[in-house]
Amino acid sequence: ADRTRSDLELDFAAFCRRQRLPPAEINVALGDGQGRSFTVDFLWREQQLVVETDSYEYHQGDVSFEDDRERDLALRRHGLTVLRYTGRQLENEGNSIAEEIRAYV
């Protein structure tokens, strides 16, 4: 089922299908072991890869920027690789993004 919460997530899911990337879990809650949980946009659990899709609409401002970095650090401490892409990158650098994700999955 489509669990996307934004147009960018929907676009990224379609991008993954077009690029024939393995399916990811979408909008998955993960705990950090310290009582906090984070919902990640895309998760390849076996490969311990998280992809976050960032749009200015949802990630503007200092607080959001800092929260994203705090979450990335917590996820990396638990062995996850975190990659972030913007809508513009998805449009203009799709081949590079697909290549980077393939290196992990």
mmCIF file of C-alpha atoms in Angstrom:
data_model
loop_
_atom_site.group_PDB
_atom_site.id
_atom_site.type_symbol
_atom_site.label_atom_id
_atom_site.label_comp_id
_atom_site.label_asym_id
_atom_site.label_seq_id
_atom_site.Cartn_x
_atom_site.Cartn_y
_atom_site.Cartn_z
ATOM 1 C CA ALA A 1 0.000 0.000 0.000
ATOM 2 C CA ASP A 2 1.106 3.551 -0.664
ATOM 3 C CA ARG A 3 2.244 5.029 2.642
ATOM 4 C CA THR A 4 3.626 8.264 1.221
ATOM 5 C CA ARG A 5 2.847 11.523 3.003
ATOM 6 C CA SER A 6 3.967 14.038 0.390
ATOM 7 C CA ASP A 7 4.228 14.533 -3.339
ATOM 8 C CA LEU A 8 8.012 14.268 -3.093
ATOM 9 C CA GLU A 9 7.762 10.900 -1.350
ATOM 10 C CA LEU A 10 5.330 9.761 -4.040
ATOM 11 C CA ASP A 11 7.780 10.958 -6.722
ATOM 12 C CA PHE A 12 10.680 9.177 -5.037
ATOM 13 C CA ALA A 13 8.727 5.909 -4.777
ATOM 14 C CA ALA A 14 7.929 6.133 -8.502
ATOM 15 C CA PHE A 15 11.587 6.962 -9.213
ATOM 16 C CA CYS A 16 12.669 3.805 -7.356
ATOM 17 C CA ARG A 17 10.289 1.698 -9.418
ATOM 18 C CA ARG A 18 11.493 3.259 -12.699
ATOM 19 C CA GLN A 19 15.108 2.681 -11.679
ATOM 20 C CA ARG A 20 14.261 -0.901 -10.699
ATOM 21 C CA LEU A 21 15.613 -0.416 -7.202
ATOM 22 C CA PRO A 22 14.558 -2.972 -4.603
ATOM 23 C CA PRO A 23 11.354 -1.946 -2.813
ATOM 24 C CA ALA A 24 11.767 0.062 0.363
ATOM 25 C CA GLU A 25 9.519 0.294 3.382
ATOM 26 C CA ILE A 26 7.877 3.723 3.423
ATOM 27 C CA ASN A 27 7.373 5.927 6.496
ATOM 28 C CA VAL A 28 8.667 3.499 9.074
ATOM 29 C CA ALA A 29 8.956 4.329 12.780
ATOM 30 C CA LEU A 30 12.363 3.427 14.221
ATOM 31 C CA GLY A 31 13.442 3.736 17.837
ATOM 32 C CA ASP A 32 16.816 5.156 18.782
ATOM 33 C CA GLY A 33 17.225 3.006 21.902
ATOM 34 C CA GLN A 34 16.799 6.056 24.137
ATOM 35 C CA GLY A 35 13.024 6.221 24.157
ATOM 36 C CA ARG A 36 12.717 8.365 21.044
ATOM 37 C CA SER A 37 11.312 7.226 17.752
ATOM 38 C CA PHE A 38 11.707 8.698 14.312
ATOM 39 C CA THR A 39 9.704 8.083 11.179
ATOM 40 C CA VAL A 40 12.007 7.642 8.216
ATOM 41 C CA ASP A 41 10.789 8.225 4.680
ATOM 42 C CA PHE A 42 12.310 5.135 3.028
ATOM 43 C CA LEU A 43 14.020 2.163 4.657
ATOM 44 C CA TRP A 44 15.887 -0.758 3.188
ATOM 45 C CA ARG A 45 16.025 -2.662 6.475
ATOM 46 C CA GLU A 46 18.374 -5.495 5.506
ATOM 47 C CA GLN A 47 20.905 -3.050 4.058
ATOM 48 C CA GLN A 48 20.380 -0.602 6.941
ATOM 49 C CA LEU A 49 19.790 2.242 4.507
ATOM 50 C CA VAL A 50 17.507 5.206 5.109
ATOM 51 C CA VAL A 51 16.610 7.757 2.443
ATOM 52 C CA GLU A 52 15.031 11.027 3.473
ATOM 53 C CA THR A 53 13.348 13.189 0.849
ATOM 54 C CA ASP A 54 13.550 16.856 1.743
ATOM 55 C CA SER A 55 11.456 19.663 0.379
ATOM 56 C CA TYR A 56 11.741 23.273 1.420
ATOM 57 C CA GLU A 57 8.051 23.274 2.276
ATOM 58 C CA TYR A 58 8.512 20.741 5.096
ATOM 59 C CA HIS A 59 12.134 21.352 6.045
ATOM 60 C CA GLN A 60 12.459 25.121 6.196
ATOM 61 C CA GLY A 61 13.770 26.950 9.213
ATOM 62 C CA ASP A 62 16.484 26.432 11.776
ATOM 63 C CA VAL A 63 14.524 24.082 14.031
ATOM 64 C CA SER A 64 13.648 21.645 11.265
ATOM 65 C CA PHE A 65 17.206 21.747 9.928
ATOM 66 C CA GLU A 66 18.676 20.983 13.369
ATOM 67 C CA ASP A 67 16.070 18.296 14.124
ATOM 68 C CA ASP A 68 16.927 16.515 10.874
ATOM 69 C CA ARG A 69 20.650 16.501 11.735
ATOM 70 C CA GLU A 70 19.981 15.272 15.285
ATOM 71 C CA ARG A 71 17.877 12.447 13.901
ATOM 72 C CA ASP A 72 20.519 11.542 11.305
ATOM 73 C CA LEU A 73 23.147 11.326 14.027
ATOM 74 C CA ALA A 74 20.952 9.080 16.207
ATOM 75 C CA LEU A 75 20.209 6.791 13.262
ATOM 76 C CA ARG A 76 23.878 6.581 12.250
ATOM 77 C CA ARG A 77 24.810 5.701 15.842
ATOM 78 C CA HIS A 78 22.600 2.642 15.395
ATOM 79 C CA GLY A 79 24.362 1.531 12.246
ATOM 80 C CA LEU A 80 22.055 3.049 9.647
ATOM 81 C CA THR A 81 23.303 4.928 6.610
ATOM 82 C CA VAL A 82 21.230 8.068 5.980
ATOM 83 C CA LEU A 83 21.027 9.668 2.544
ATOM 84 C CA ARG A 84 19.060 12.866 1.846
ATOM 85 C CA TYR A 85 17.757 14.084 -1.500
ATOM 86 C CA THR A 86 15.750 17.104 -2.565
ATOM 87 C CA GLY A 87 13.134 17.253 -5.270
ATOM 88 C CA ARG A 88 15.487 19.278 -7.431
ATOM 89 C CA GLN A 89 18.191 16.640 -7.086
ATOM 90 C CA LEU A 90 15.686 13.950 -8.010
ATOM 91 C CA GLU A 91 14.772 15.862 -11.174
ATOM 92 C CA ASN A 92 18.299 16.881 -12.189
ATOM 93 C CA GLU A 93 20.555 14.158 -10.807
ATOM 94 C CA GLY A 94 18.435 11.019 -10.980
ATOM 95 C CA ASN A 95 21.137 8.818 -12.456
ATOM 96 C CA SER A 96 23.603 9.781 -9.730
ATOM 97 C CA ILE A 97 21.018 9.164 -7.027
ATOM 98 C CA ALA A 98 20.142 5.737 -8.437
ATOM 99 C CA GLU A 99 23.837 4.862 -8.656
ATOM 100 C CA GLU A 100 24.423 5.927 -5.068
ATOM 101 C CA ILE A 101 21.484 3.904 -3.742
ATOM 102 C CA ARG A 102 22.530 0.849 -5.767
ATOM 103 C CA ALA A 103 25.893 0.946 -4.001
ATOM 104 C CA TYR A 104 24.010 0.174 -0.772
ATOM 105 C CA VAL A 105 21.191 -2.088 -1.908
#
